[in-house]
Short mmCIF file of C-alpha atoms in Angstrom, two decimals:
data_model
loop_
_atom_site.label_atom_id
_atom_site.label_comp_id
_atom_site.label_asym_id
_atom_site.label_seq_id
_atom_site.Cartn_x
_atom_site.Cartn_y
_atom_site.Cartn_z
CA MET J 1 0.00 0.00 0.00
CA ALA J 2 2.79 2.45 0.95
CA LEU J 3 4.54 1.71 -2.31
CA ARG J 4 1.34 2.38 -4.26
CA MET J 5 0.85 5.76 -2.54
CA TRP J 6 4.46 6.75 -3.11
CA ALA J 7 4.21 5.75 -6.75
CA SER J 8 1.00 7.68 -7.20
CA THR J 9 2.49 10.79 -5.61
CA THR J 10 5.52 10.49 -7.83
CA ALA J 11 3.32 10.09 -10.88
CA ASN J 12 1.48 13.28 -9.97
CA ALA J 13 4.69 15.14 -9.37
CA LEU J 14 6.00 14.06 -12.75
CA LYS J 15 2.60 14.76 -14.31
CA ILE J 16 2.39 11.28 -15.72
CA SER J 17 -1.08 10.28 -16.85
CA CYS J 18 -2.52 7.23 -15.14
CA ALA J 19 -5.62 7.05 -17.32
CA THR J 20 -6.86 3.67 -18.39
CA THR J 21 -10.10 2.81 -20.12
CA LYS J 22 -11.39 1.03 -17.03
CA ALA J 23 -9.92 1.51 -13.59
CA PRO J 24 -8.20 -1.71 -12.54
CA VAL J 25 -9.03 -3.14 -9.14
CA PHE J 26 -5.45 -2.91 -7.97
CA SER J 27 -2.67 -1.25 -9.80
CA LEU J 28 0.57 0.53 -9.39
CA SER J 29 1.12 3.80 -11.16
CA ARG J 30 1.93 3.41 -14.83
CA CYS J 31 5.43 4.51 -13.87
CA PHE J 32 5.68 0.76 -13.19
CA SER J 33 3.93 -2.16 -14.86
CA THR J 34 0.29 -2.69 -13.97
CA VAL J 35 -0.67 -5.89 -12.18
CA LEU J 36 -4.33 -6.67 -11.63
CA ASP J 37 -6.12 -8.42 -8.82
CA GLY J 38 -8.19 -11.43 -9.68
CA LEU J 39 -5.73 -12.74 -12.26
CA LYS J 40 -3.09 -15.42 -12.12
CA TYR J 41 0.32 -15.00 -13.67
CA ALA J 42 3.01 -17.17 -15.27
CA GLU J 43 6.75 -16.59 -15.01
CA SER J 44 6.78 -16.15 -18.78
CA HIS J 45 4.56 -13.07 -18.26
CA GLU J 46 1.17 -14.29 -19.39
CA TRP J 47 -1.99 -13.74 -17.33
CA VAL J 48 -5.09 -15.90 -16.87
CA LYS J 49 -8.56 -14.79 -15.79
CA HIS J 50 -10.72 -17.75 -14.81
CA GLU J 51 -14.45 -17.06 -14.93
CA GLY J 52 -16.75 -20.06 -14.72
CA PRO J 53 -15.95 -22.63 -17.41
CA VAL J 54 -13.68 -20.31 -19.41
CA ALA J 55 -10.23 -18.86 -18.84
CA THR J 56 -9.02 -15.81 -20.74
CA ILE J 57 -5.32 -15.49 -21.50
CA GLY J 58 -3.10 -12.61 -22.57
CA ILE J 59 0.32 -11.11 -21.93
CA THR J 60 0.99 -8.78 -19.04
CA ASP J 61 1.69 -5.07 -18.98
CA HIS J 62 5.29 -5.89 -17.99
CA ALA J 63 5.66 -8.03 -21.09
CA GLN J 64 4.14 -5.56 -23.55
CA ASP J 65 6.26 -2.77 -22.12
CA HIS J 66 9.44 -4.77 -22.60
CA LEU J 67 8.49 -5.98 -26.06
CA GLY J 68 7.83 -2.54 -27.49
CA GLU J 69 5.26 -1.73 -30.13
CA VAL J 70 3.44 -4.89 -31.21
CA VAL J 71 2.90 -4.89 -34.96
CA PHE J 72 1.41 -8.35 -35.47
CA VAL J 73 -0.13 -11.09 -33.40
CA GLU J 74 -0.10 -14.72 -34.51
CA LEU J 75 -2.95 -16.67 -32.94
CA PRO J 76 -4.17 -20.27 -33.20
CA GLU J 77 -7.55 -21.36 -34.52
CA PRO J 78 -10.49 -22.01 -32.19
CA GLY J 79 -11.02 -25.69 -31.57
CA GLY J 80 -7.33 -26.36 -31.13
CA SER J 81 -5.70 -27.12 -27.81
CA VAL J 82 -3.06 -25.54 -25.64
CA SER J 83 -0.71 -27.13 -23.13
CA LYS J 84 0.65 -25.55 -19.98
CA GLY J 85 4.01 -23.95 -20.62
CA LYS J 86 3.93 -24.50 -24.38
CA GLY J 87 3.69 -21.83 -27.06
CA PHE J 88 0.36 -21.14 -28.70
CA GLY J 89 1.15 -18.03 -30.69
CA ALA J 90 3.56 -15.19 -31.12
CA VAL J 91 3.72 -11.44 -31.11
CA GLU J 92 5.92 -9.46 -33.42
CA SER J 93 7.41 -6.25 -32.23
CA VAL J 94 9.89 -4.44 -34.41
CA LYS J 95 12.51 -6.92 -35.62
CA ALA J 96 11.51 -9.71 -33.22
CA THR J 97 8.97 -12.48 -32.92
CA SER J 98 8.34 -13.60 -29.36
CA ASP J 99 6.54 -16.79 -28.45
CA VAL J 100 3.50 -16.56 -26.21
CA ASN J 101 3.06 -19.53 -23.90
CA SER J 102 -0.12 -20.84 -22.35
CA PRO J 103 -0.19 -20.83 -18.54
CA ILE J 104 -2.73 -23.68 -18.57
CA SER J 105 -3.90 -26.61 -20.68
CA GLY J 106 -7.24 -26.77 -22.42
CA GLU J 107 -9.36 -26.35 -25.53
CA ILE J 108 -9.36 -23.01 -27.33
CA VAL J 109 -12.95 -21.79 -27.52
CA GLU J 110 -12.40 -18.25 -28.79
CA VAL J 111 -9.65 -16.15 -30.30
CA ASN J 112 -9.48 -12.34 -30.24
CA SER J 113 -9.91 -11.53 -33.92
CA LYS J 114 -9.59 -7.77 -33.25
CA LEU J 115 -5.86 -8.28 -32.77
CA THR J 116 -5.47 -8.95 -36.48
CA GLU J 117 -6.44 -5.40 -37.40
CA THR J 118 -5.35 -3.74 -34.16
CA PRO J 119 -2.32 -5.55 -32.70
CA GLY J 120 -1.57 -2.41 -30.67
CA LEU J 121 -4.36 -3.40 -28.29
CA ILE J 122 -1.75 -5.63 -26.68
CA ASN J 123 0.20 -2.48 -25.78
CA SER J 124 -2.68 -0.14 -24.93
CA SER J 125 -4.93 -2.63 -23.14
CA PRO J 126 -3.03 -5.81 -22.26
CA TYR J 127 -5.62 -7.02 -19.73
CA GLU J 128 -8.81 -5.96 -21.54
CA GLY J 129 -8.97 -5.33 -25.28
CA GLY J 130 -5.62 -7.10 -25.78
CA TRP J 131 -6.79 -10.53 -24.54
CA MET J 132 -5.56 -13.27 -26.87
CA ILE J 133 -7.44 -16.54 -26.40
CA LYS J 134 -10.21 -18.04 -24.30
CA VAL J 135 -9.72 -21.60 -23.15
CA LYS J 136 -11.83 -24.29 -21.49
CA PRO J 137 -9.31 -25.52 -18.87
CA SER J 138 -8.69 -29.25 -18.92
CA SER J 139 -6.88 -29.25 -15.56
CA PRO J 140 -8.20 -26.44 -13.36
CA SER J 141 -5.67 -27.37 -10.69
CA GLU J 142 -2.95 -25.94 -12.97
CA LEU J 143 -4.20 -22.49 -12.00
CA GLU J 144 -3.09 -23.07 -8.44
CA SER J 145 0.55 -23.34 -9.45
CA LEU J 146 0.48 -19.87 -11.02
CA MET J 147 1.42 -16.68 -9.19
CA GLY J 148 -1.04 -14.29 -7.63
CA PRO J 149 -0.76 -10.52 -8.19
CA LYS J 150 1.53 -9.79 -5.24
CA GLU J 151 3.80 -12.70 -6.04
CA TYR J 152 3.96 -11.65 -9.70
CA THR J 153 4.67 -8.02 -8.80
CA LYS J 154 7.59 -9.16 -6.66
CA PHE J 155 8.75 -11.50 -9.44
CA CYS J 156 8.82 -8.61 -11.93
CA GLU J 157 10.62 -6.29 -9.51
CA GLU J 158 13.27 -8.93 -8.83
CA GLU J 159 13.65 -9.70 -12.51
CA ASP J 160 14.09 -6.04 -13.40
CA ALA J 161 16.42 -5.42 -10.47
CA SER J 162 18.71 -8.25 -11.45
CA HIS J 163 19.18 -6.94 -15.00
CA MET T 1 57.10 -23.20 -16.15
CA LEU T 2 53.95 -23.32 -18.31
CA VAL T 3 51.37 -20.64 -17.63
CA PRO T 4 47.93 -22.17 -17.96
CA GLN T 5 45.32 -20.55 -20.21
CA THR T 6 43.01 -18.86 -17.80
CA LYS T 7 41.27 -16.29 -19.95
CA ASN T 8 38.19 -18.40 -20.67
CA ILE T 9 37.71 -19.89 -17.24
CA GLY T 10 34.21 -19.24 -15.98
CA LEU T 11 32.83 -18.05 -19.31
CA PRO T 12 29.79 -19.85 -20.70
CA LEU T 13 30.47 -22.20 -23.57
CA MET T 14 29.42 -21.23 -27.08
CA ASN T 15 29.77 -23.43 -30.15
CA LEU T 16 31.16 -21.64 -33.20
CA MET T 17 30.32 -22.77 -36.73
CA ARG T 18 31.90 -20.99 -39.69
CA PHE T 19 30.72 -21.42 -43.24
CA LYS T 20 31.61 -19.96 -46.59
CA GLY T 21 28.86 -19.63 -49.15
CA LEU T 22 26.33 -21.78 -47.29
CA PRO T 23 22.95 -21.36 -48.99
CA ILE T 24 20.89 -18.98 -46.88
CA LEU T 25 17.90 -21.32 -46.62
CA GLN T 26 20.14 -24.04 -45.23
CA GLN T 27 21.58 -21.56 -42.74
CA LEU T 28 18.09 -20.58 -41.61
CA HIS T 29 17.06 -24.23 -41.22
CA ILE T 30 20.09 -24.98 -39.07
CA GLU T 31 19.49 -21.87 -36.99
CA GLU T 32 15.83 -22.59 -36.33
CA GLN T 33 16.59 -26.17 -35.35
CA LEU T 34 19.35 -25.11 -33.00
CA LEU T 35 17.11 -22.46 -31.45
CA ARG T 36 14.24 -24.85 -30.85
CA THR T 37 15.97 -28.15 -30.10
CA SER T 38 19.44 -27.42 -28.73
CA SER T 39 20.19 -26.36 -25.18
CA GLU T 40 23.60 -24.92 -26.03
CA ASN T 41 24.78 -21.51 -27.15
CA TRP T 42 25.81 -21.04 -30.78
CA CYS T 43 27.55 -18.51 -32.97
CA ILE T 44 27.27 -18.98 -36.72
CA VAL T 45 29.32 -16.99 -39.22
CA ASN T 46 28.49 -17.50 -42.90
CA ASP T 47 30.80 -15.73 -45.33
CA GLY T 48 28.44 -15.01 -48.20
CA THR T 49 25.69 -17.07 -49.73
CA ASN T 50 25.48 -18.54 -53.18
CA ASP T 51 22.67 -17.05 -55.25
CA PRO T 52 21.05 -13.63 -54.81
CA THR T 53 17.99 -14.30 -52.68
CA VAL T 54 15.30 -12.13 -51.16
CA VAL T 55 14.71 -12.95 -47.49
CA MET T 56 11.56 -11.59 -45.86
CA GLY T 57 10.64 -11.59 -42.19
CA VAL T 58 8.02 -14.01 -40.93
CA LEU T 59 5.20 -11.53 -41.42
CA GLY T 60 6.37 -9.91 -44.61
CA LYS T 61 3.76 -9.29 -47.31
CA PRO T 62 5.40 -9.77 -50.70
CA ALA T 63 3.18 -7.26 -52.50
CA GLU T 64 4.13 -4.51 -50.06
CA LEU T 65 7.82 -5.28 -49.92
CA LEU T 66 8.84 -6.52 -53.34
CA GLU T 67 8.70 -5.45 -56.97
CA ILE T 68 6.99 -8.76 -57.69
CA GLU T 69 6.93 -8.50 -61.48
CA SER T 70 10.72 -8.03 -61.59
CA VAL T 71 11.25 -10.78 -59.04
CA LEU T 72 9.16 -13.18 -61.10
CA ASP T 73 10.65 -12.12 -64.44
CA ASP T 74 14.20 -12.59 -63.16
CA GLN T 75 13.29 -15.70 -61.12
CA VAL T 76 14.82 -14.33 -57.95
CA PRO T 77 14.22 -16.79 -55.09
CA VAL T 78 12.18 -15.41 -52.18
CA ILE T 79 12.38 -16.90 -48.69
CA ARG T 80 10.10 -16.24 -45.73
CA ARG T 81 12.31 -16.75 -42.67
CA PHE T 82 11.29 -17.67 -39.14
CA THR T 83 12.42 -14.47 -37.43
CA GLY T 84 10.82 -11.06 -37.38
CA GLY T 85 12.12 -7.95 -39.03
CA GLY T 86 12.35 -6.63 -42.53
CA THR T 87 13.35 -7.66 -46.03
CA VAL T 88 16.85 -8.02 -47.40
CA ILE T 89 18.41 -9.25 -50.60
CA VAL T 90 21.49 -11.30 -49.90
CA ASP T 91 24.27 -12.71 -52.05
CA HIS T 92 27.98 -13.48 -51.98
CA GLY T 93 28.62 -9.93 -50.71
CA THR T 94 26.62 -10.52 -47.51
CA VAL T 95 28.25 -11.70 -44.31
CA PHE T 96 25.91 -13.34 -41.80
CA VAL T 97 26.50 -13.50 -38.06
CA THR T 98 24.07 -15.26 -35.73
CA PHE T 99 23.91 -15.71 -31.98
CA ILE T 100 21.65 -18.33 -30.45
CA CYS T 101 21.64 -18.24 -26.65
CA ASN T 102 19.98 -19.58 -23.56
CA LYS T 103 18.30 -16.76 -21.69
CA GLU T 104 20.84 -17.00 -18.86
CA ALA T 105 23.84 -17.04 -21.20
CA VAL T 106 24.50 -13.32 -21.02
CA PRO T 107 24.52 -12.16 -17.39
CA ASN T 108 21.93 -9.50 -16.54
CA LEU T 109 20.36 -9.61 -20.01
CA GLN T 110 16.56 -9.68 -20.15
CA PRO T 111 15.32 -11.79 -23.09
CA TYR T 112 13.48 -9.00 -24.86
CA PRO T 113 14.18 -7.34 -28.22
CA ARG T 114 15.70 -4.08 -27.05
CA PRO T 115 18.10 -5.48 -24.42
CA ILE T 116 19.26 -8.15 -26.87
CA MET T 117 19.78 -5.53 -29.57
CA SER T 118 21.68 -3.35 -27.10
CA TRP T 119 23.89 -6.28 -26.09
CA SER T 120 24.71 -7.15 -29.68
CA SER T 121 25.55 -3.56 -30.52
CA SER T 122 27.96 -3.40 -27.58
CA LEU T 123 29.69 -6.50 -28.95
CA TYR T 124 30.01 -4.98 -32.41
CA SER T 125 31.20 -1.71 -30.88
CA LYS T 126 34.34 -3.64 -29.97
CA VAL T 127 34.64 -4.83 -33.57
CA PHE T 128 34.26 -1.36 -35.07
CA GLN T 129 36.02 0.61 -32.38
CA GLY T 130 37.21 3.86 -33.87
CA ILE T 131 35.88 2.99 -37.30
CA GLY T 132 33.31 4.87 -39.24
CA ASP T 133 31.15 6.24 -36.39
CA PHE T 134 29.55 2.85 -35.80
CA HIS T 135 26.44 2.64 -33.69
CA LEU T 136 23.04 1.07 -33.34
CA ARG T 137 20.43 3.43 -34.83
CA GLU T 138 16.89 2.36 -33.95
CA ASN T 139 17.36 -1.32 -34.83
CA ASP T 140 20.04 -1.11 -37.51
CA TYR T 141 23.82 -1.04 -37.48
CA VAL T 142 25.03 2.13 -39.12
CA PHE T 143 28.11 4.09 -39.95
CA GLY T 144 26.90 7.62 -39.36
CA ASN T 145 23.37 7.40 -40.69
CA HIS T 146 24.00 4.79 -43.35
CA LYS T 147 22.81 1.26 -42.65
CA PHE T 148 25.12 -1.65 -43.29
CA GLY T 149 23.62 -4.31 -41.01
CA GLY T 150 20.04 -5.44 -40.53
CA ASN T 151 18.90 -7.41 -37.51
CA ALA T 152 16.17 -9.87 -36.69
CA GLN T 153 15.29 -11.94 -33.66
CA SER T 154 13.13 -14.70 -32.41
CA ILE T 155 12.56 -15.16 -28.70
CA THR T 156 11.23 -18.38 -27.21
CA LYS T 157 10.47 -19.25 -23.61
CA ASN T 158 14.07 -20.00 -22.64
CA ARG T 159 16.21 -19.02 -25.63
CA TRP T 160 16.70 -16.35 -28.22
CA ILE T 161 18.29 -15.85 -31.61
CA HIS T 162 19.70 -12.61 -32.93
CA HIS T 163 20.96 -12.70 -36.49
CA THR T 164 22.39 -10.03 -38.70
CA SER T 165 23.04 -9.70 -42.39
CA PHE T 166 25.98 -7.37 -43.02
CA LEU T 167 26.32 -5.59 -46.35
CA TRP T 168 30.00 -6.08 -46.92
CA ASP T 169 29.19 -5.40 -50.56
CA PHE T 170 26.04 -5.37 -52.64
CA ASN T 171 24.84 -5.27 -56.21
CA VAL T 172 23.02 -2.02 -56.96
CA GLN T 173 20.75 -3.75 -59.43
CA ASN T 174 19.58 -6.25 -56.83
CA MET T 175 18.33 -3.48 -54.58
CA SER T 176 15.76 -2.58 -57.22
CA TYR T 177 13.79 -5.74 -56.31
CA LEU T 178 12.91 -4.19 -52.94
CA LYS T 179 10.21 -1.58 -52.41
CA HIS T 180 10.46 1.19 -49.87
CA PRO T 181 8.77 -0.47 -46.87
CA LYS T 182 5.68 1.06 -45.23
CA ARG T 183 7.29 0.62 -41.86
CA ALA T 184 10.73 2.22 -42.09
CA PRO T 185 12.95 3.62 -39.35
CA ALA T 186 12.55 7.35 -38.77
CA TYR T 187 16.23 8.04 -39.46
CA ARG T 188 15.80 6.73 -43.00
CA SER T 189 14.02 10.05 -43.69
CA ALA T 190 12.43 8.77 -46.88
CA ARG T 191 15.82 8.22 -48.51
CA SER T 192 16.00 5.82 -51.41
CA HIS T 193 17.59 2.47 -50.76
CA LEU T 194 20.91 3.41 -52.31
CA ASP T 195 21.09 6.65 -50.30
CA PHE T 196 20.22 4.81 -47.11
CA ILE T 197 22.71 1.92 -47.11
CA CYS T 198 26.48 1.67 -47.35
CA ARG T 199 29.09 -1.01 -47.95
CA MET T 200 31.13 -2.37 -45.06
CA LYS T 201 34.02 -2.99 -47.44
CA ASP T 202 34.63 0.76 -47.50
CA TYR T 203 35.45 0.53 -43.79
CA MET T 204 37.00 -2.85 -43.03
CA PRO T 205 38.42 -5.90 -44.84
CA ARG T 206 36.07 -8.86 -44.86
CA SER T 207 38.30 -11.33 -43.05
CA THR T 208 39.19 -8.69 -40.46
CA PHE T 209 35.50 -8.18 -39.70
CA MET T 210 34.87 -11.88 -39.18
CA ASP T 211 38.00 -12.40 -37.10
CA LYS T 212 37.28 -9.38 -34.92
CA THR T 213 33.69 -10.55 -34.40
CA VAL T 214 34.96 -13.90 -33.17
CA GLU T 215 37.49 -12.14 -30.92
CA ALA T 216 34.80 -9.88 -29.46
CA THR T 217 32.59 -12.92 -28.82
CA GLU T 218 35.48 -14.63 -27.05
CA THR T 219 35.50 -11.86 -24.45
CA GLN T 220 32.13 -13.14 -23.24
CA PHE T 221 32.07 -16.81 -24.22
CA SER T 222 34.43 -19.74 -24.35
CA LEU T 223 34.24 -20.60 -28.04
CA ARG T 224 34.36 -24.18 -29.27
CA PRO T 225 34.71 -24.56 -33.04
CA ILE T 226 32.30 -27.16 -34.42
CA GLN T 227 31.93 -28.55 -37.91
CA LEU T 228 28.44 -29.07 -39.29
CA GLU T 229 29.18 -32.74 -39.93
CA ALA T 230 29.83 -33.23 -36.23
CA ILE T 231 26.29 -32.22 -35.34
CA ARG T 232 24.44 -33.49 -38.39
CA THR T 233 23.46 -36.74 -36.71
CA CYS T 234 22.24 -34.82 -33.67
CA LEU T 235 19.99 -32.53 -35.70
CA GLU T 236 16.60 -34.16 -35.39
CA ALA T 237 15.34 -35.65 -38.60
CA GLU T 238 11.76 -35.01 -37.49
CA PHE T 239 12.21 -31.26 -37.08
CA CYS T 240 10.28 -29.22 -39.64
CA PRO T 241 11.77 -25.77 -40.10
CA SER T 242 9.37 -23.01 -41.04
CA SER T 243 11.67 -20.91 -43.26
CA ARG T 244 10.81 -21.72 -46.86
CA PHE T 245 10.82 -20.52 -50.43
CA LEU T 246 7.66 -18.79 -51.59
CA THR T 247 6.31 -20.38 -54.73
CA ASN T 248 5.74 -18.56 -58.00
CA GLU T 249 2.03 -19.16 -57.46
CA GLU T 250 2.13 -17.40 -54.11
CA LEU T 251 4.01 -14.44 -55.53
CA GLU T 252 1.66 -14.21 -58.52
CA ALA T 253 -1.36 -14.35 -56.22
CA ALA T 254 0.13 -11.56 -54.13
CA ALA T 255 0.64 -9.43 -57.23
CA VAL T 256 -2.95 -10.02 -58.34
CA ALA T 257 -4.32 -9.23 -54.88
CA LEU T 258 -2.43 -5.94 -54.88
CA GLN T 259 -3.93 -4.89 -58.18
CA SER T 260 -7.50 -5.71 -57.17
#
């Protein structure tokens, strides 16, 4: 909490905009990467939102920030399957393709077709408009091995500090 | 008393493969397989390739990037490679240098495009020290504001590849197969291809460049020379690389789609 207040004060002092299309439940200032409550996170910087029978997957704010401007998103077809820890697609930022890995296993039930025309949604709205696939989890217990928001925040801080 | 070699103690191991005139498609196939199936670090240096070939990035659209009619008329081969980035035309005047690394191979390096690009440019800064105002400009290697090296990367969960095609020399006529891309670096400032690029041979002898690149790499890795034959049996027969030639039909369809 203290860190969030300090960050917010700093953001105001530096006149950095913290506007987002929808206020996240928990977030740090956009001086740092945003991490949302209610999601689970993989060490490879993907997020999962499990709601009822469906889990939505995308890449985190930390990831999109480090990748740079996303110019293309390669996604699988609905009806296919994903496996925990394995790649299901890729994003291209300038000069680089980067694999996107699924945090969980399951059947792909929907793919975000808007990303074809507007790949920049991954940058501008990584947790909302930039979602990538929706999956019917085949092993819901896999979600338990993922990180929660606080754990993921710490993971990102440690990763950035060590580089 | 013999003084033991200590300079490479503690450095991560990197396998070094050097080729001369290896066909670019074969180079790309080897690279993709090493990226996806090997757990070791690799440096590949290919001194030129055989035939002039257009090589597009994984997402390249031929109609936007190529003068397709000329490419088809002159039967210039076109490859779509597995890494990102732009379009180049390569031939015997191109020198290729590739690094394939585990994500922990370079200490304190985050496996993202910009840090990897920054790391590679610091390595080449050693190669070009004091020569030609070398630096990384946006994502290109330049002397001043003239590009002589183009980069591309692919980043997987635990590994990354960064490969570069260096214009040691080029054929002016070949450049006419390439269109001015929609997405160009700002420093290009709408210059034509020939005003934008330069030849490395005006700055450094070819063999000196390759030797200095290996020397610079040796400051960070313990290099182990490897011949392709030594690893051929280890390269999985079942692996299907994604880099491939585009067919005439695909290029013709792209030309038709552009016109409609």
